[in-house]
PDB file of C-alpha atoms in Angstrom:
ATOM      1  CA  PHE A 131     -49.280  40.380 -18.521  1.00  0.00           C
ATOM      2  CA  PHE A 132     -47.069  37.358 -18.010  1.00  0.00           C
ATOM      3  CA  PHE A 133     -43.313  37.396 -18.306  1.00  0.00           C
ATOM      4  CA  PHE A 134     -42.025  35.438 -21.451  1.00  0.00           C
ATOM      5  CA  LYS A 135     -38.941  33.636 -21.052  1.00  0.00           C
ATOM      6  CA  GLN A 136     -36.293  34.606 -23.551  1.00  0.00           C
ATOM      7  CA  LYS A 137     -34.160  31.540 -23.133  1.00  0.00           C
ATOM      8  CA  THR A 138     -35.360  27.947 -23.350  1.00  0.00           C
ATOM      9  CA  ALA A 139     -33.668  24.522 -22.558  1.00  0.00           C
ATOM     10  CA  TYR A 140     -33.651  23.823 -26.333  1.00  0.00           C
ATOM     11  CA  GLU A 141     -31.574  25.791 -28.592  1.00  0.00           C
ATOM     12  CA  ILE A 142     -31.869  25.955 -32.279  1.00  0.00           C
ATOM     13  CA  LYS A 143     -28.715  24.791 -33.906  1.00  0.00           C
ATOM     14  CA  GLU A 144     -27.694  26.202 -37.138  1.00  0.00           C
ATOM     15  CA  CYS A 145     -26.792  23.841 -39.830  1.00  0.00           C
ATOM     16  CA  ASP A 146     -24.607  24.292 -42.831  1.00  0.00           C
ATOM     17  CA  TRP A 147     -26.602  22.686 -45.498  1.00  0.00           C
ATOM     18  CA  SER A 148     -23.864  22.818 -48.193  1.00  0.00           C
ATOM     19  CA  SER A 149     -21.538  20.482 -46.203  1.00  0.00           C
ATOM     20  CA  ASP A 150     -24.211  17.923 -45.330  1.00  0.00           C
ATOM     21  CA  VAL A 151     -23.829  14.980 -47.665  1.00  0.00           C
ATOM     22  CA  CYS A 152     -27.387  13.817 -47.420  1.00  0.00           C
ATOM     23  CA  SER A 153     -28.867  17.304 -48.195  1.00  0.00           C
ATOM     24  CA  SER A 154     -26.692  17.717 -51.150  1.00  0.00           C
ATOM     25  CA  ASP A 155     -27.923  14.351 -52.554  1.00  0.00           C
ATOM     26  CA  LEU A 156     -31.553  15.410 -51.967  1.00  0.00           C
ATOM     27  CA  PHE A 157     -31.127  18.607 -53.864  1.00  0.00           C
ATOM     28  CA  SER A 158     -29.147  17.053 -56.827  1.00  0.00           C
ATOM     29  CA  SER A 159     -31.245  14.042 -57.334  1.00  0.00           C
ATOM     30  CA  PRO A 160     -34.200  15.878 -58.933  1.00  0.00           C
ATOM     31  CA  VAL A 161     -31.861  17.704 -61.134  1.00  0.00           C
ATOM     32  CA  LEU A 162     -30.117  14.521 -62.245  1.00  0.00           C
ATOM     33  CA  PHE A 163     -33.537  12.700 -62.775  1.00  0.00           C
ATOM     34  CA  LEU A 164     -34.795  15.649 -64.827  1.00  0.00           C
ATOM     35  CA  MET A 165     -31.578  15.564 -67.114  1.00  0.00           C
ATOM     36  CA  ILE A 166     -31.849  11.783 -67.551  1.00  0.00           C
ATOM     37  CA  SER A 167     -35.601  12.174 -68.401  1.00  0.00           C
ATOM     38  CA  LEU A 168     -34.920  14.761 -70.892  1.00  0.00           C
ATOM     39  CA  LEU A 169     -32.130  12.788 -72.564  1.00  0.00           C
ATOM     40  CA  ILE A 170     -34.386   9.748 -72.908  1.00  0.00           C
ATOM     41  CA  ARG A 171     -37.247  11.822 -74.321  1.00  0.00           C
ATOM     42  CA  ARG A 172     -34.941  13.584 -76.842  1.00  0.00           C
ATOM     43  CA  ARG A 173     -33.777   9.984 -77.951  1.00  0.00           C
ATOM     44  CA  ASN A 174     -37.218   8.761 -78.303  1.00  0.00           C
ATOM     45  CA  ILE A 175     -38.179  11.813 -80.373  1.00  0.00           C
ATOM     46  CA  GLU A 176     -35.203  11.201 -82.656  1.00  0.00           C
ATOM     47  CA  GLN A 177     -36.145   7.654 -83.052  1.00  0.00           C
ATOM     48  CA  ARG A 178     -39.804   8.496 -83.945  1.00  0.00           C
ATOM     49  CA  ARG A 179     -38.702  10.842 -86.588  1.00  0.00           C
ATOM     50  CA  ASN A 180     -36.885   8.084 -88.507  1.00  0.00           C
ATOM     51  CA  ILE A 181     -39.881   6.474 -90.164  1.00  0.00           C
ATOM     52  CA  THR A 182     -38.120   3.563 -91.773  1.00  0.00           C
ATOM     53  CA  LEU A 183     -36.547   2.670 -88.496  1.00  0.00           C
ATOM     54  CA  MET A 184     -40.081   2.660 -86.799  1.00  0.00           C
ATOM     55  CA  LYS A 185     -41.521   0.574 -89.526  1.00  0.00           C
ATOM     56  CA  LYS A 186     -38.694  -2.020 -89.283  1.00  0.00           C
ATOM     57  CA  LYS A 187     -39.312  -2.170 -85.555  1.00  0.00           C
ATOM     58  CA  ARG A 188     -43.121  -2.565 -85.776  1.00  0.00           C
ATOM     59  CA  ALA A 189     -43.031  -4.904 -88.862  1.00  0.00           C
ATOM     60  CA  THR A 190     -43.420  -8.077 -86.675  1.00  0.00           C
ATOM     61  CA  LYS A 191     -46.119  -6.553 -84.636  1.00  0.00           C
ATOM     62  CA  ALA A 192     -48.061  -5.369 -87.636  1.00  0.00           C
ATOM     63  CA  ALA A 193     -47.840  -8.800 -89.329  1.00  0.00           C
ATOM     64  CA  LYS A 194     -48.884 -10.754 -86.269  1.00  0.00           C
ATOM     65  CA  LYS A 195     -51.758  -8.397 -85.911  1.00  0.00           C
ATOM     66  CA  ARG A 196     -52.796  -9.163 -89.455  1.00  0.00           C
ATOM     67  CA  LEU A 197     -52.354 -12.925 -88.953  1.00  0.00           C
ATOM     68  CA  SER A 198     -54.451 -12.762 -85.849  1.00  0.00           C
ATOM     69  CA  LYS A 199     -57.231 -11.216 -87.943  1.00  0.00           C
ATOM     70  CA  ALA A 200     -56.582 -13.984 -90.540  1.00  0.00           C
ATOM     71  CA  LYS A 201     -57.051 -16.570 -87.669  1.00  0.00           C
ATOM     72  CA  THR A 202     -60.401 -15.109 -86.922  1.00  0.00           C
ATOM     73  CA  TYR A 203     -61.347 -15.605 -90.578  1.00  0.00           C
ATOM     74  CA  LEU A 204     -59.879 -19.256 -90.300  1.00  0.00           C
ATOM     75  CA  LYS A 205     -62.208 -19.923 -87.479  1.00  0.00           C
ATOM     76  CA  GLU A 206     -65.066 -18.547 -89.386  1.00  0.00           C
ATOM     77  CA  GLU A 207     -63.996 -20.486 -92.409  1.00  0.00           C
ATOM     78  CA  ASN A 208     -63.939 -17.308 -94.620  1.00  0.00           C
ATOM     79  CA  THR A 209     -61.377 -18.453 -97.186  1.00  0.00           C
ATOM     80  CA  ASP A 210     -61.275 -15.325 -99.214  1.00  0.00           C
ATOM     81  CA  MET A 211     -60.590 -13.042 -96.453  1.00  0.00           C
ATOM     82  CA  PHE A 212     -58.209 -15.452 -94.738  1.00  0.00           C
ATOM     83  CA  TYR A 213     -56.000 -15.745 -97.730  1.00  0.00           C
ATOM     84  CA  ASP A 214     -56.323 -11.961 -98.510  1.00  0.00           C
ATOM     85  CA  GLU A 215     -55.229 -11.064 -94.979  1.00  0.00           C
ATOM     86  CA  THR A 216     -52.425 -13.629 -94.945  1.00  0.00           C
ATOM     87  CA  LEU A 217     -50.938 -12.266 -98.251  1.00  0.00           C
ATOM     88  CA  LYS A 218     -51.165  -8.802 -96.907  1.00  0.00           C
ATOM     89  CA  ALA A 219     -49.403  -9.880 -93.662  1.00  0.00           C
ATOM     90  CA  LEU A 220     -46.513 -11.447 -95.659  1.00  0.00           C
ATOM     91  CA  TRP A 221     -46.188  -8.616 -98.152  1.00  0.00           C
ATOM     92  CA  GLY A 222     -46.479  -5.918 -95.696  1.00  0.00           C
ATOM     93  CA  TYR A 223     -43.880  -7.591 -93.383  1.00  0.00           C
ATOM     94  CA  ILE A 224     -41.398  -7.870 -96.156  1.00  0.00           C
ATOM     95  CA  SER A 225     -42.110  -4.344 -97.305  1.00  0.00           C
ATOM     96  CA  ASP A 226     -41.494  -2.796 -93.821  1.00  0.00           C
ATOM     97  CA  LYS A 227     -38.383  -5.034 -93.071  1.00  0.00           C
ATOM     98  CA  LEU A 228     -36.683  -4.336 -96.266  1.00  0.00           C
ATOM     99  CA  SER A 229     -37.835  -0.603 -96.397  1.00  0.00           C
ATOM    100  CA  MET A 230     -39.326  -0.898 -99.708  1.00  0.00           C
ATOM    101  CA  PRO A 231     -42.956   0.128-100.691  1.00  0.00           C
ATOM    102  CA  VAL A 232     -45.148  -2.744-101.636  1.00  0.00           C
ATOM    103  CA  SER A 233     -45.680  -1.373-105.133  1.00  0.00           C
ATOM    104  CA  GLU A 234     -41.897  -1.783-105.856  1.00  0.00           C
ATOM    105  CA  LEU A 235     -41.818  -5.416-104.351  1.00  0.00           C
ATOM    106  CA  SER A 236     -41.418  -8.324-106.706  1.00  0.00           C
ATOM    107  CA  ARG A 237     -40.119 -11.769-106.390  1.00  0.00           C
ATOM    108  CA  ASP A 238     -36.868 -10.754-108.060  1.00  0.00           C
ATOM    109  CA  SER A 239     -36.268  -7.657-105.931  1.00  0.00           C
ATOM    110  CA  ILE A 240     -36.849  -9.761-102.716  1.00  0.00           C
ATOM    111  CA  LYS A 241     -34.569 -12.471-103.935  1.00  0.00           C
ATOM    112  CA  GLN A 242     -31.826  -9.798-104.582  1.00  0.00           C
ATOM    113  CA  LEU A 243     -32.350  -8.243-101.116  1.00  0.00           C
ATOM    114  CA  PHE A 244     -32.096 -11.651 -99.371  1.00  0.00           C
ATOM    115  CA  GLU A 245     -28.987 -12.468-101.380  1.00  0.00           C
ATOM    116  CA  MET A 246     -27.475  -9.067-100.386  1.00  0.00           C
ATOM    117  CA  ARG A 247     -28.030  -9.737 -96.721  1.00  0.00           C
ATOM    118  CA  ASN A 248     -26.790 -13.283 -96.933  1.00  0.00           C
ATOM    119  CA  ILE A 249     -29.952 -14.986 -95.931  1.00  0.00           C
ATOM    120  CA  ASP A 250     -30.072 -18.796 -96.053  1.00  0.00           C
ATOM    121  CA  ASN A 251     -31.543 -19.942 -99.381  1.00  0.00           C
ATOM    122  CA  LYS A 252     -34.067 -22.186 -97.645  1.00  0.00           C
ATOM    123  CA  ILE A 253     -36.045 -19.215 -96.219  1.00  0.00           C
ATOM    124  CA  PRO A 254     -36.858 -17.244 -99.413  1.00  0.00           C
ATOM    125  CA  ASP A 255     -37.789 -20.590-101.096  1.00  0.00           C
ATOM    126  CA  GLN A 256     -40.223 -21.278 -98.197  1.00  0.00           C
ATOM    127  CA  PHE A 257     -41.393 -17.659 -98.333  1.00  0.00           C
ATOM    128  CA  PHE A 258     -42.157 -17.864-102.045  1.00  0.00           C
ATOM    129  CA  SER A 259     -43.845 -21.285-101.800  1.00  0.00           C
ATOM    130  CA  LEU A 260     -46.102 -19.894 -99.093  1.00  0.00           C
ATOM    131  CA  LEU A 261     -46.988 -16.968-101.315  1.00  0.00           C
ATOM    132  CA  ASP A 262     -47.816 -19.378-104.166  1.00  0.00           C
ATOM    133  CA  HIS A 263     -49.974 -21.576-101.961  1.00  0.00           C
ATOM    134  CA  CYS A 264     -51.963 -18.448-100.654  1.00  0.00           C
ATOM    135  CA  GLU A 265     -52.362 -17.042-104.149  1.00  0.00           C
ATOM    136  CA  PHE A 266     -53.345 -20.282-105.579  1.00  0.00           C
ATOM    137  CA  ALA A 267     -55.823 -21.088-102.847  1.00  0.00           C
ATOM    138  CA  ARG A 268     -57.231 -17.636-103.058  1.00  0.00           C
ATOM    139  CA  TYR A 269     -57.935 -17.798-106.826  1.00  0.00           C
ATOM    140  CA  ALA A 270     -58.664 -21.470-107.209  1.00  0.00           C
ATOM    141  CA  PRO A 271     -59.964 -22.606-103.674  1.00  0.00           C
ATOM    142  CA  SER A 272     -59.703 -26.393-103.212  1.00  0.00           C
ATOM    143  CA  SER A 273     -57.468 -26.961-100.099  1.00  0.00           C
ATOM    144  CA  GLY A 274     -60.161 -26.429 -97.469  1.00  0.00           C
ATOM    145  CA  ALA A 275     -59.708 -25.608 -93.668  1.00  0.00           C
ATOM    146  CA  LYS A 276     -56.855 -28.023 -93.190  1.00  0.00           C
ATOM    147  CA  GLY A 277     -54.850 -26.225 -95.823  1.00  0.00           C
ATOM    148  CA  MET A 278     -55.641 -22.959 -94.226  1.00  0.00           C
ATOM    149  CA  GLU A 279     -54.346 -24.042 -90.915  1.00  0.00           C
ATOM    150  CA  THR A 280     -51.032 -25.238 -92.403  1.00  0.00           C
ATOM    151  CA  ILE A 281     -50.659 -21.950 -94.174  1.00  0.00           C
ATOM    152  CA  TYR A 282     -51.446 -19.978 -90.911  1.00  0.00           C
ATOM    153  CA  LYS A 283     -48.774 -22.026 -88.987  1.00  0.00           C
ATOM    154  CA  ASP A 284     -46.177 -21.816 -91.916  1.00  0.00           C
ATOM    155  CA  SER A 285     -46.741 -18.126 -92.127  1.00  0.00           C
ATOM    156  CA  LEU A 286     -46.041 -17.591 -88.549  1.00  0.00           C
ATOM    157  CA  ALA A 287     -42.987 -19.703 -88.863  1.00  0.00           C
ATOM    158  CA  ILE A 288     -41.697 -17.848 -91.740  1.00  0.00           C
ATOM    159  CA  ILE A 289     -42.143 -14.416 -90.044  1.00  0.00           C
ATOM    160  CA  SER A 290     -40.307 -15.591 -86.992  1.00  0.00           C
ATOM    161  CA  ASP A 291     -37.384 -17.128 -89.085  1.00  0.00           C
ATOM    162  CA  LEU A 292     -37.198 -13.947 -91.195  1.00  0.00           C
ATOM    163  CA  GLU A 293     -37.128 -11.934 -87.989  1.00  0.00           C
ATOM    164  CA  HIS A 294     -34.069 -13.767 -86.803  1.00  0.00           C
ATOM    165  CA  GLU A 295     -32.342 -13.578 -90.152  1.00  0.00           C
ATOM    166  CA  LEU A 296     -33.103  -9.844 -90.870  1.00  0.00           C
ATOM    167  CA  LYS A 297     -31.743  -8.609 -87.439  1.00  0.00           C
TER     168      LYS A 297
END
């Protein structure tokens, strides 16, 4: 058999991993990433437990989803469904933003809550006039498609105004 050389030109250098800065960063970064991700996950779970907070956050999204459905009814010229969906969007938005069930909402309770939050008097007046127009058009249809278009635009404007005021 051949003779195996014991020594080579290359020597294996032993490295002290604990003193090497790069290696300590490589070992600590996954642990740090894991801790940060656990903290973020815990915070999200806590926020999801608070149902009223989640409703407040998602109120605008839900209202715009209903208004987009109302817009399809507007294009189809289905007046009954348009006004029904617009009213649901408005009442649902106020219900979620003010943390009150729809069954407990009334014009007086909404006015009181708006006054408590120091909201400009112009916005509640516009909101109530929009509700009046929707209810009147729903039960006594006479305004036609042009009235539906203005109600749709006004409802989007009211929701965006209330979003800025109720923050």
